[in-house]
Short mmCIF file of C-alpha atoms and ligand atoms in Angstrom, two decimals:
data_model
loop_
_atom_site.label_atom_id
_atom_site.label_comp_id
_atom_site.label_asym_id
_atom_site.label_seq_id
_atom_site.Cartn_x
_atom_site.Cartn_y
_atom_site.Cartn_z
CA MET A 868 173.56 -130.23 25.89
CA ARG A 869 172.84 -133.93 25.75
CA VAL A 870 169.52 -134.30 23.64
CA ALA A 871 167.09 -137.15 22.58
CA VAL A 872 164.65 -136.35 19.76
CA VAL A 873 162.17 -139.26 20.03
CA GLY A 874 160.17 -139.86 16.63
CA GLN A 875 162.44 -139.54 13.25
CA GLY A 876 159.98 -138.62 10.85
CA TYR A 877 160.02 -134.97 8.89
CA VAL A 878 160.06 -132.86 12.21
CA GLY A 879 162.29 -135.26 14.53
CA LEU A 880 165.07 -136.00 11.98
CA THR A 881 165.47 -132.38 10.70
CA GLY A 882 165.62 -131.47 14.33
CA ALA A 883 168.07 -133.91 15.13
CA VAL A 884 170.43 -133.31 12.20
CA ALA A 885 170.22 -129.52 12.71
CA LEU A 886 170.80 -129.61 16.61
CA ALA A 887 173.90 -132.04 15.94
CA LEU A 888 175.22 -129.53 13.59
CA GLN A 889 174.67 -126.75 16.15
CA GLY A 890 176.82 -128.59 18.52
CA HIS A 891 174.61 -130.78 20.93
CA GLY A 892 174.97 -134.58 21.16
CA VAL A 893 172.00 -135.95 19.73
CA THR A 894 170.25 -139.23 19.94
CA GLY A 895 167.45 -139.60 17.29
CA VAL A 896 165.22 -142.17 18.92
CA GLU A 897 162.89 -144.18 16.45
CA GLN A 898 160.83 -147.24 17.30
CA ASP A 899 160.17 -148.31 13.42
CA HIS A 900 163.08 -150.66 12.70
CA SER A 901 163.03 -150.28 9.05
CA ARG A 902 163.36 -146.63 9.54
CA LEU A 903 166.07 -147.03 12.12
CA ARG A 904 167.91 -149.34 9.64
CA THR A 905 167.93 -146.82 7.05
CA LEU A 906 168.98 -144.13 9.57
CA ASN A 907 171.93 -146.29 10.91
CA SER A 908 173.06 -146.88 7.15
CA GLY A 909 173.44 -143.08 7.13
CA GLU A 910 170.46 -142.53 4.66
CA ALA A 911 167.48 -140.24 5.23
CA PRO A 912 164.13 -142.41 5.53
CA VAL A 913 162.04 -139.36 4.06
CA PHE A 914 162.65 -136.90 1.24
CA GLU A 915 163.73 -133.35 1.95
CA PRO A 916 166.11 -131.20 -0.04
CA GLY A 917 169.35 -131.23 1.25
CA LEU A 918 168.77 -133.55 3.80
CA PRO A 919 171.24 -136.15 2.84
CA GLN A 920 173.90 -133.99 2.72
CA GLN A 921 173.21 -132.42 6.12
CA LEU A 922 172.72 -135.86 7.71
CA ALA A 923 175.94 -136.88 6.36
CA ALA A 924 177.63 -133.70 7.93
CA ALA A 925 175.99 -134.18 11.34
CA LEU A 926 177.21 -138.14 11.47
CA ALA A 927 180.66 -136.96 10.31
CA THR A 928 180.71 -134.64 13.66
CA GLY A 929 180.24 -137.82 15.80
CA ARG A 930 177.68 -135.95 17.65
CA LEU A 931 174.61 -137.73 16.08
CA ARG A 932 173.46 -141.07 16.39
CA PHE A 933 170.31 -143.29 16.39
CA ALA A 934 168.75 -145.65 18.84
CA ASP A 935 165.49 -147.61 19.37
CA GLY A 936 164.68 -146.58 22.71
CA LEU A 937 165.41 -143.84 25.37
CA ALA A 938 166.10 -145.98 28.56
CA GLU A 939 169.56 -147.70 27.70
CA CYS A 940 171.01 -144.57 26.30
CA HIS A 941 170.14 -142.35 29.39
CA ARG A 942 171.24 -145.29 31.95
CA ARG A 943 174.71 -144.61 30.41
CA ALA A 944 174.69 -140.89 29.88
CA PRO A 945 171.40 -138.96 30.99
CA PHE A 946 169.81 -136.74 28.64
CA ASP A 947 169.52 -132.98 29.62
CA ILE A 948 166.48 -132.75 27.21
CA VAL A 949 164.03 -135.13 25.56
CA LEU A 950 162.26 -133.61 22.50
CA ILE A 951 159.10 -135.32 21.49
CA THR A 952 158.39 -135.27 17.71
CA VAL A 953 156.17 -138.16 17.25
CA GLY A 954 153.03 -137.88 15.07
CA THR A 955 149.42 -136.76 16.10
CA PRO A 956 147.28 -138.32 13.16
CA PRO A 957 143.76 -137.61 12.69
CA GLN A 958 141.20 -139.94 14.16
CA SER A 959 137.94 -140.66 12.58
CA ASP A 960 136.06 -137.91 14.35
CA GLY A 961 138.81 -135.25 13.18
CA SER A 962 140.27 -135.18 16.82
CA ALA A 963 143.91 -135.61 17.33
CA ASP A 964 145.23 -139.10 18.21
CA LEU A 965 147.67 -138.29 21.05
CA SER A 966 148.61 -141.81 21.98
CA GLN A 967 152.02 -141.80 20.41
CA VAL A 968 152.76 -138.51 22.57
CA THR A 969 151.34 -140.32 26.02
CA SER A 970 153.22 -143.31 25.32
CA VAL A 971 156.75 -141.39 25.08
CA LEU A 972 155.83 -139.41 28.33
CA GLU A 973 155.27 -142.78 30.05
CA GLN A 974 158.89 -143.71 28.76
CA ILE A 975 160.33 -140.70 30.07
CA GLY A 976 158.48 -140.74 33.52
CA ASN A 977 160.53 -143.99 34.16
CA LEU A 978 163.74 -142.42 33.57
CA LEU A 979 166.01 -141.26 36.54
CA PRO A 980 167.05 -138.45 36.62
CA VAL A 981 163.97 -137.28 34.88
CA PRO A 982 165.08 -134.81 32.17
CA ARG A 983 163.31 -131.86 30.56
CA VAL A 984 160.61 -132.38 28.14
CA VAL A 985 160.10 -130.32 25.00
CA LEU A 986 156.86 -131.24 23.14
CA LYS A 987 157.02 -130.27 19.51
CA SER A 988 154.29 -132.09 18.03
CA THR A 989 150.87 -130.44 17.32
CA VAL A 990 148.56 -130.80 19.95
CA PRO A 991 145.02 -129.19 20.77
CA PRO A 992 144.81 -126.37 23.28
CA GLY A 993 144.83 -127.65 26.99
CA THR A 994 146.79 -131.00 26.18
CA SER A 995 149.82 -129.85 28.14
CA SER A 996 148.00 -129.12 31.06
CA ARG A 997 145.99 -132.11 30.93
CA LEU A 998 149.36 -134.10 30.63
CA ALA A 999 150.96 -132.32 33.43
CA ASP A 1000 147.90 -133.26 35.70
CA ALA A 1001 148.44 -137.14 34.81
CA HIS A 1002 152.17 -136.66 35.21
CA PRO A 1003 152.92 -134.05 38.06
CA TRP A 1004 156.77 -134.03 37.51
CA LEU A 1005 156.22 -132.54 34.19
CA ARG A 1006 155.04 -129.14 35.20
CA GLU A 1007 158.58 -128.41 36.54
CA ARG A 1008 160.57 -129.31 33.28
CA TYR A 1009 158.20 -128.69 30.59
CA ALA A 1010 157.98 -126.51 27.38
CA TYR A 1011 155.42 -126.77 24.69
CA ASN A 1012 157.54 -125.46 21.53
CA PRO A 1013 155.49 -126.00 18.31
CA GLU A 1014 157.16 -126.89 15.10
CA PHE A 1015 156.36 -124.71 12.04
CA LEU A 1016 158.90 -126.14 9.27
CA ASN A 1017 157.62 -126.51 5.90
CA GLN A 1018 158.60 -129.57 3.75
CA GLY A 1019 160.62 -128.55 0.90
CA SER A 1020 162.67 -125.91 3.23
CA ALA A 1021 162.63 -127.78 6.45
CA LEU A 1022 166.38 -127.45 7.35
CA GLU A 1023 166.18 -123.59 6.38
CA ASP A 1024 162.98 -123.16 8.51
CA TRP A 1025 164.87 -124.73 11.22
CA ALA A 1026 167.99 -122.42 11.15
CA VAL A 1027 165.98 -119.30 10.76
CA PRO A 1028 162.60 -119.98 11.87
CA ALA A 1029 159.74 -117.07 11.18
CA ARG A 1030 159.48 -117.59 15.21
CA VAL A 1031 160.05 -119.58 18.24
CA ILE A 1032 157.27 -120.10 20.56
CA ALA A 1033 158.35 -121.17 24.02
CA GLY A 1034 155.17 -122.42 26.07
CA THR A 1035 156.17 -122.98 29.42
CA TRP A 1036 155.16 -122.69 33.13
CA SER A 1037 158.54 -121.34 34.33
CA ARG A 1038 161.40 -119.07 33.32
CA GLU A 1039 163.93 -121.72 33.85
CA ASN A 1040 162.51 -123.96 31.26
CA THR A 1041 162.15 -120.91 28.97
CA LEU A 1042 166.06 -120.34 29.43
CA ALA A 1043 166.77 -124.03 28.85
CA LEU A 1044 164.89 -123.78 25.54
CA ARG A 1045 167.02 -120.72 24.82
CA GLU A 1046 170.34 -122.77 25.39
CA LEU A 1047 169.01 -125.59 23.12
CA TYR A 1048 168.21 -123.23 20.47
CA ALA A 1049 171.29 -120.90 20.86
CA GLY A 1050 172.59 -119.71 17.18
CA VAL A 1051 168.99 -120.31 16.03
CA SER A 1052 168.05 -116.82 14.99
CA GLY A 1053 164.25 -115.52 14.98
CA PRO A 1054 161.79 -113.82 17.28
CA TRP A 1055 160.78 -115.36 20.29
CA VAL A 1056 157.28 -115.53 21.93
CA SER A 1057 157.38 -116.65 25.58
CA THR A 1058 153.89 -117.68 26.66
CA THR A 1059 152.08 -120.62 28.18
CA PRO A 1060 151.80 -123.70 26.82
CA THR A 1061 148.06 -123.60 26.13
CA SER A 1062 148.70 -120.34 24.08
CA ALA A 1063 151.47 -121.83 22.38
CA GLU A 1064 149.23 -124.76 21.25
CA MET A 1065 146.60 -122.20 19.94
CA ILE A 1066 149.15 -120.24 18.04
CA LYS A 1067 150.26 -123.33 16.21
CA TYR A 1068 146.57 -124.52 15.27
CA ALA A 1069 145.51 -120.71 14.55
CA SER A 1070 148.57 -120.27 12.20
CA ASN A 1071 147.57 -123.40 10.21
CA ALA A 1072 143.93 -122.42 10.30
CA PHE A 1073 144.71 -119.24 8.95
CA LEU A 1074 147.10 -120.73 6.17
CA ALA A 1075 144.11 -123.12 5.23
CA MET A 1076 141.48 -120.23 5.20
CA LYS A 1077 143.83 -118.13 2.74
CA ILE A 1078 143.92 -121.10 0.31
CA SER A 1079 139.92 -121.62 0.78
CA PHE A 1080 139.46 -118.13 0.03
CA SER A 1081 141.66 -117.96 -3.07
CA ASN A 1082 139.71 -121.09 -4.25
CA GLU A 1083 136.34 -119.20 -3.51
CA ILE A 1084 137.72 -116.12 -5.41
CA ALA A 1085 138.95 -118.30 -8.34
CA GLN A 1086 135.42 -119.51 -8.68
CA MET A 1087 134.24 -116.00 -9.14
CA CYS A 1088 137.03 -115.24 -11.61
CA SER A 1089 135.45 -117.10 -14.68
CA GLY A 1090 134.77 -115.39 -18.17
CA PRO A 1091 136.71 -113.92 -20.92
CA ASP A 1092 137.70 -110.60 -19.35
CA ILE A 1093 139.16 -111.79 -16.09
CA ASP A 1094 142.27 -113.60 -14.99
CA VAL A 1095 142.55 -115.35 -11.66
CA ASP A 1096 146.61 -114.94 -11.75
CA HIS A 1097 146.16 -111.03 -11.91
CA VAL A 1098 143.56 -110.94 -9.45
CA MET A 1099 145.80 -113.02 -6.82
CA GLN A 1100 148.95 -110.95 -7.77
CA GLY A 1101 147.23 -107.63 -7.35
CA VAL A 1102 145.66 -108.73 -3.92
CA GLY A 1103 148.90 -110.34 -2.73
CA TYR A 1104 150.90 -107.02 -3.27
CA ASP A 1105 148.98 -105.55 -0.29
CA PRO A 1106 151.48 -106.29 2.54
CA ARG A 1107 148.69 -106.67 5.02
CA ILE A 1108 147.69 -109.78 2.85
CA GLY A 1109 150.80 -111.21 1.09
CA HIS A 1110 151.21 -113.48 -1.64
CA ALA A 1111 151.87 -116.90 0.35
CA PHE A 1112 149.22 -119.30 0.07
CA LEU A 1113 147.19 -117.00 -2.16
CA GLN A 1114 146.98 -120.02 -4.64
CA PRO A 1115 144.09 -121.53 -6.19
CA GLY A 1116 144.15 -125.40 -6.62
CA LEU A 1117 142.09 -128.41 -6.06
CA GLY A 1118 142.44 -127.96 -2.24
CA TYR A 1119 145.23 -127.87 0.34
CA GLY A 1120 146.86 -131.21 0.86
CA ASP A 1121 149.97 -131.12 2.82
CA SER A 1122 150.31 -133.43 5.75
CA CYS A 1123 149.29 -130.66 8.26
CA LEU A 1124 146.58 -128.65 7.23
CA PRO A 1125 143.66 -130.95 6.66
CA LYS A 1126 144.47 -132.76 10.24
CA ASP A 1127 145.07 -129.42 11.95
CA THR A 1128 141.94 -127.87 10.71
CA ALA A 1129 139.74 -130.76 11.44
CA ALA A 1130 141.45 -131.10 14.98
CA LEU A 1131 140.93 -127.62 15.69
CA ALA A 1132 137.21 -127.89 14.66
CA HIS A 1133 136.69 -130.77 16.86
CA TRP A 1134 138.29 -129.15 19.68
CA ALA A 1135 135.82 -125.89 19.20
CA SER A 1136 132.86 -128.09 19.59
CA SER A 1137 134.28 -129.77 22.54
CA VAL A 1138 134.02 -126.49 24.12
CA GLY A 1139 130.75 -125.30 22.79
CA MET A 1140 131.77 -123.25 20.14
CA SER A 1141 130.74 -123.51 16.42
CA ALA A 1142 133.73 -121.82 14.87
CA PRO A 1143 131.79 -120.78 11.61
CA LEU A 1144 134.83 -119.56 9.61
CA LEU A 1145 137.02 -122.52 10.33
CA ARG A 1146 134.29 -124.80 9.21
CA ALA A 1147 133.72 -122.71 5.97
CA THR A 1148 137.37 -123.23 5.12
CA ILE A 1149 137.19 -126.91 5.54
CA ALA A 1150 133.80 -127.20 3.47
CA VAL A 1151 135.32 -125.05 0.76
CA ASN A 1152 138.26 -127.32 0.71
CA ASP A 1153 136.43 -130.39 0.65
CA ALA A 1154 134.30 -129.03 -2.11
CA GLN A 1155 137.67 -128.08 -3.97
CA THR A 1156 138.86 -131.58 -4.58
CA GLY A 1157 135.71 -132.38 -6.50
CA VAL A 1158 136.07 -129.61 -9.02
CA ALA A 1159 138.34 -131.77 -11.49
CA LEU A 1160 135.59 -134.38 -11.59
CA GLN A 1161 132.86 -131.53 -12.10
CA ILE A 1162 134.86 -130.14 -14.85
CA LEU A 1163 135.28 -133.67 -16.58
CA ARG A 1164 131.31 -134.37 -16.12
CA THR A 1165 130.55 -131.16 -17.88
CA GLU A 1166 133.03 -131.26 -20.68
CA LEU A 1167 132.66 -135.16 -21.52
CA GLY A 1168 128.86 -135.59 -20.31
CA ALA A 1169 127.84 -139.53 -20.81
CA ALA A 1170 131.18 -140.05 -22.83
CA LEU A 1171 132.98 -139.89 -19.59
CA ARG A 1172 132.15 -143.61 -18.92
CA GLU A 1173 134.00 -144.57 -22.01
CA ALA A 1174 136.82 -141.99 -21.54
CA THR A 1175 140.52 -142.51 -20.92
CA ILE A 1176 142.00 -139.94 -18.34
CA ALA A 1177 145.48 -139.23 -17.57
CA VAL A 1178 146.32 -138.05 -14.00
CA LEU A 1179 149.63 -136.34 -13.86
CA GLY A 1180 150.93 -136.02 -10.60
CA VAL A 1181 150.32 -138.08 -7.14
CA ARG A 1182 152.12 -135.77 -4.89
CA TYR A 1183 150.66 -132.64 -3.51
CA GLU A 1184 154.09 -130.85 -4.30
CA PRO A 1185 157.08 -131.95 -6.13
CA TRP A 1186 159.37 -131.19 -3.01
CA SER A 1187 157.61 -133.45 -0.77
CA ASP A 1188 157.18 -137.47 -0.82
CA ASP A 1189 154.93 -136.95 2.07
CA LEU A 1190 151.42 -138.41 0.47
CA ARG A 1191 149.21 -137.77 3.67
CA ALA A 1192 146.23 -135.96 2.64
CA ALA A 1193 147.41 -135.17 -0.94
CA PRO A 1194 144.37 -134.22 -2.94
CA SER A 1195 145.09 -137.00 -5.41
CA LEU A 1196 143.83 -139.42 -2.84
CA ALA A 1197 140.36 -137.77 -3.26
CA VAL A 1198 140.55 -136.87 -6.89
CA VAL A 1199 141.82 -139.94 -8.45
CA PRO A 1200 139.19 -142.56 -6.65
CA ALA A 1201 136.43 -140.04 -7.78
CA ILE A 1202 137.43 -140.16 -11.51
CA LEU A 1203 138.13 -143.99 -11.35
CA ALA A 1204 134.56 -144.45 -10.04
CA GLU A 1205 133.32 -142.62 -13.31
CA ALA A 1206 135.77 -143.13 -16.01
CA ALA A 1207 136.74 -146.08 -18.03
CA ASP A 1208 140.61 -146.02 -17.72
CA VAL A 1209 142.56 -143.71 -15.48
CA ARG A 1210 146.28 -143.58 -16.12
CA VAL A 1211 148.49 -142.24 -13.47
CA TRP A 1212 152.05 -140.87 -13.83
CA ASP A 1213 154.20 -139.39 -11.30
CA PRO A 1214 158.06 -139.13 -11.91
CA ALA A 1215 158.81 -139.95 -8.21
CA THR A 1216 156.39 -142.28 -7.04
CA ASP A 1217 156.92 -145.94 -8.24
CA ALA A 1218 154.26 -148.13 -9.88
CA ALA A 1219 153.98 -150.36 -6.84
CA THR A 1220 152.99 -147.35 -4.54
CA ILE A 1221 150.40 -145.81 -7.41
CA ALA A 1222 148.84 -149.39 -7.56
CA GLY A 1223 148.61 -149.79 -3.87
CA LEU A 1224 147.15 -146.29 -3.63
CA PHE A 1225 144.58 -146.51 -6.64
CA PRO A 1226 144.24 -150.44 -7.39
CA SER A 1227 142.10 -149.90 -10.55
CA ALA A 1228 144.22 -147.08 -12.13
CA ASN A 1229 146.88 -147.97 -14.67
CA PRO A 1230 150.43 -146.65 -13.37
CA VAL A 1231 152.41 -145.21 -16.55
CA ALA A 1232 156.13 -144.52 -16.27
CA GLU A 1233 156.56 -141.99 -19.09
CA LEU A 1234 154.43 -138.69 -19.52
CA PRO A 1235 153.99 -139.09 -23.40
CA ASP A 1236 152.72 -142.72 -22.61
CA ALA A 1237 150.20 -141.39 -20.10
CA VAL A 1238 148.55 -138.72 -22.51
CA ASP A 1239 148.90 -141.05 -25.60
CA GLY A 1240 145.15 -141.46 -26.73
CA ALA A 1241 143.68 -140.09 -23.59
CA HIS A 1242 140.40 -138.01 -23.85
CA ALA A 1243 141.44 -135.77 -20.82
CA VAL A 1244 144.52 -134.83 -18.85
CA VAL A 1245 144.35 -133.74 -15.09
CA LEU A 1246 147.12 -132.37 -13.80
CA LEU A 1247 147.64 -132.36 -10.13
CA THR A 1248 151.25 -131.87 -9.25
CA GLU A 1249 153.31 -128.84 -10.63
CA TRP A 1250 156.35 -131.16 -11.85
CA PRO A 1251 159.02 -129.40 -13.64
CA GLN A 1252 158.82 -132.39 -16.21
CA ALA A 1253 155.07 -131.73 -16.85
CA ILE A 1254 155.56 -127.82 -17.03
CA GLU A 1255 158.42 -127.84 -19.32
CA ALA A 1256 157.25 -130.49 -21.42
CA HIS A 1257 156.79 -130.11 -25.19
CA TRP A 1258 152.76 -129.46 -25.10
CA PRO A 1259 152.31 -129.07 -28.85
CA THR A 1260 153.59 -132.55 -28.95
CA LEU A 1261 151.52 -133.78 -26.12
CA ALA A 1262 148.33 -132.23 -27.21
CA ALA A 1263 148.68 -133.92 -30.48
CA ARG A 1264 148.80 -137.24 -28.58
CA LEU A 1265 145.33 -136.38 -27.11
CA VAL A 1266 141.97 -137.50 -28.65
CA ALA A 1267 138.83 -135.26 -28.75
CA PRO A 1268 137.65 -133.48 -26.70
CA ARG A 1269 141.45 -132.84 -25.91
CA LEU A 1270 140.73 -131.41 -22.27
CA LEU A 1271 143.56 -130.09 -20.14
CA ILE A 1272 142.61 -129.24 -16.17
CA ASP A 1273 145.48 -127.75 -14.66
CA GLY A 1274 144.47 -128.54 -10.94
CA LYS A 1275 147.87 -126.22 -10.02
CA ASN A 1276 147.30 -123.31 -12.35
CA CYS A 1277 150.91 -123.96 -13.57
CA LEU A 1278 151.07 -124.31 -17.13
CA PRO A 1279 151.75 -120.99 -19.20
CA PRO A 1280 148.47 -119.87 -20.37
CA GLU A 1281 150.08 -118.28 -23.51
CA LEU A 1282 151.32 -121.72 -24.59
CA MET A 1283 148.01 -123.49 -23.92
CA ALA A 1284 145.99 -120.69 -25.82
CA GLY A 1285 147.58 -121.61 -29.01
CA LEU A 1286 147.25 -125.48 -28.90
CA PRO A 1287 144.17 -127.38 -30.22
CA ILE A 1288 143.13 -128.39 -26.61
CA HIS A 1289 140.49 -127.31 -24.40
CA TYR A 1290 142.38 -125.71 -21.38
CA ARG A 1291 140.69 -125.38 -18.17
CA SER A 1292 142.48 -123.97 -14.77
CA ILE A 1293 140.93 -123.10 -11.27
CA GLY A 1294 139.57 -119.71 -12.48
CA THR A 1295 140.16 -118.22 -15.80
CA ARG A 1296 143.86 -117.56 -16.87
CA MET A 1297 143.93 -115.01 -19.86
CA PRO A 1298 147.02 -115.66 -22.26
CA THR A 1299 148.28 -111.98 -21.51
CA THR A 1300 151.63 -110.24 -20.24
CA THR A 1301 152.32 -110.95 -16.44
CA VAL A 1302 151.96 -108.12 -13.97
CA THR A 1303 155.13 -106.79 -12.67
CA ALA A 1304 155.89 -105.08 -9.31
CA GLU A 1305 157.32 -101.94 -11.24
CA PRO A 1306 154.95 -98.96 -11.57
CA GLN A 1307 154.03 -98.77 -15.31
CA LEU A 1308 153.88 -95.21 -16.82
CA GLU A 1309 152.09 -94.46 -20.11
CA ALA A 1310 154.48 -93.05 -22.93
N1 NAD B 1645 155.68 -132.79 8.83
C1 NAD B 1645 155.50 -131.52 8.90
O1 NAD B 1645 155.67 -130.83 7.97
C2 NAD B 1645 154.94 -130.97 10.07
C3 NAD B 1645 155.27 -129.49 10.27
C4 NAD B 1645 155.06 -128.70 11.55
C5 NAD B 1645 154.76 -129.76 12.62
N2 NAD B 1645 154.43 -131.05 12.33
C6 NAD B 1645 153.88 -131.88 13.49
O2 NAD B 1645 155.05 -132.62 14.06
C7 NAD B 1645 154.61 -133.91 14.48
C8 NAD B 1645 155.42 -134.87 13.74
O3 NAD B 1645 155.08 -134.61 12.41
P1 NAD B 1645 156.04 -135.82 11.25
O4 NAD B 1645 155.38 -135.21 9.98
O5 NAD B 1645 157.59 -135.77 11.72
O6 NAD B 1645 155.44 -137.12 11.84
P2 NAD B 1645 156.04 -138.69 11.20
O7 NAD B 1645 154.86 -139.40 11.29
O8 NAD B 1645 156.56 -138.39 9.79
O9 NAD B 1645 156.79 -139.20 12.11
C9 NAD B 1645 156.87 -139.71 13.60
C10 NAD B 1645 157.84 -140.67 13.86
O10 NAD B 1645 157.60 -141.12 15.21
C11 NAD B 1645 158.06 -142.46 15.28
N3 NAD B 1645 157.24 -142.81 16.74
C12 NAD B 1645 156.11 -142.73 16.89
N4 NAD B 1645 155.96 -143.36 18.45
C13 NAD B 1645 157.44 -143.48 18.81
C14 NAD B 1645 158.07 -143.91 20.09
N5 NAD B 1645 157.35 -144.42 20.91
N6 NAD B 1645 159.07 -144.10 19.90
C15 NAD B 1645 160.05 -143.62 18.91
N7 NAD B 1645 159.62 -143.25 17.79
C16 NAD B 1645 158.32 -143.09 17.66
C17 NAD B 1645 157.24 -142.90 14.15
O11 NAD B 1645 157.65 -144.23 13.91
C18 NAD B 1645 157.48 -141.91 13.12
O12 NAD B 1645 158.70 -142.34 12.38
C19 NAD B 1645 152.97 -134.11 14.21
O13 NAD B 1645 152.46 -133.61 15.28
C20 NAD B 1645 152.84 -132.88 12.94
O14 NAD B 1645 151.77 -132.53 13.23
C21 NAD B 1645 154.90 -131.64 11.21
#
């Protein structure tokens, strides 16, 4: 098939590369000229493990190219399908901004012959119907096919998705989607576009709820005789629950969960529903980003005003460079407002980016320099460089009260227990042996 993928961000570029490797002729359309230049030089403008190699492989097939618009390419050789993978960012009231999607649809409506359209961007329930009311040509040639990839495993998630959701108004369009995804293995759910839209939001709301639930339980896991890691392990072994996203921390913060929960809550209000569980999920998450500051206030008291705090990590996860909605964006300014000196270290974020995000913070290139003479450390990203660092040496560089707040519960509690520091995690972590999946028989 001849395919265009409009929007070459995390979703669009992954899709364009994967579809070209599947055998389709693909044009990745990108309006941002600096991003387009990077793509045309054979480089990936976003960080995703394996993407540079797969991009090179796709370009080598001769089936992938990039362009800044649809019209000229379509005039030369019409596309069978146009995938829309543009952003749907949050607006100030929480609702999804659909302007990028509507602008692409206007462009597609002017193409002759009009191709089939597959919308992959995340949009609120009822959006496809409204778009089809505004563009009557769309109903005959449309599928809503939400994307579920995770940054960090995007290519794998595309090749072996947990499910493919095909929201269409006709069997013909479902079959066209099947042809597009020939070779992609995963269960299919064929449904209406509105159901497909709700599947995407409901999935992200559930994942967000699991994280907020973990954080609420973690608050209850405090004291000398309780271990939050063991509690989460024990709960997660129930196959009805599972371990994924049962992870306490300083709040969810990938590019999707905050905006999608806010957009679903906004949508629920617009149809007269209160959605209390969803709102509680968001409220618990909002409060969770304040936990690090609360601990600093409790442990340092008035001395916080004079204190030097080292923040380790800006990214939400080491394997994604997507800083949209990372908890650091809320946590660091809150600490900056109360502490004398805030140093920020992140091995994959350059000093200029850190200075742009947090103008009054001090970017520090080396981890030992960041903690040298600091009163407290706040760890926000599970960087291997931080986890595997020689903590006895780092601890010796701290000054009293030598507080270490592990916002990702990722440092080994056994090691922390032996150091001359005050280790605080999200819920109590005990320096005991880890739980195994094997049944333990008493001798
Ligand atoms: N990032 C993820 O992990 C992820 C996962 C699942 C679903 N989604 C959803 O997929 C959609 C895309 O997400 P993303 O993270 O890839 O977005 P992104 O913001 O990284 O990329 C969107 C790209 O579209 C380009 N664009 C916008 N309008 C355009 C136009 N008219 N013509 C050409 N290019 C245009 C932008 O310049 C940008 O490069 C969103 O709705 C998001 O919620 C994202």
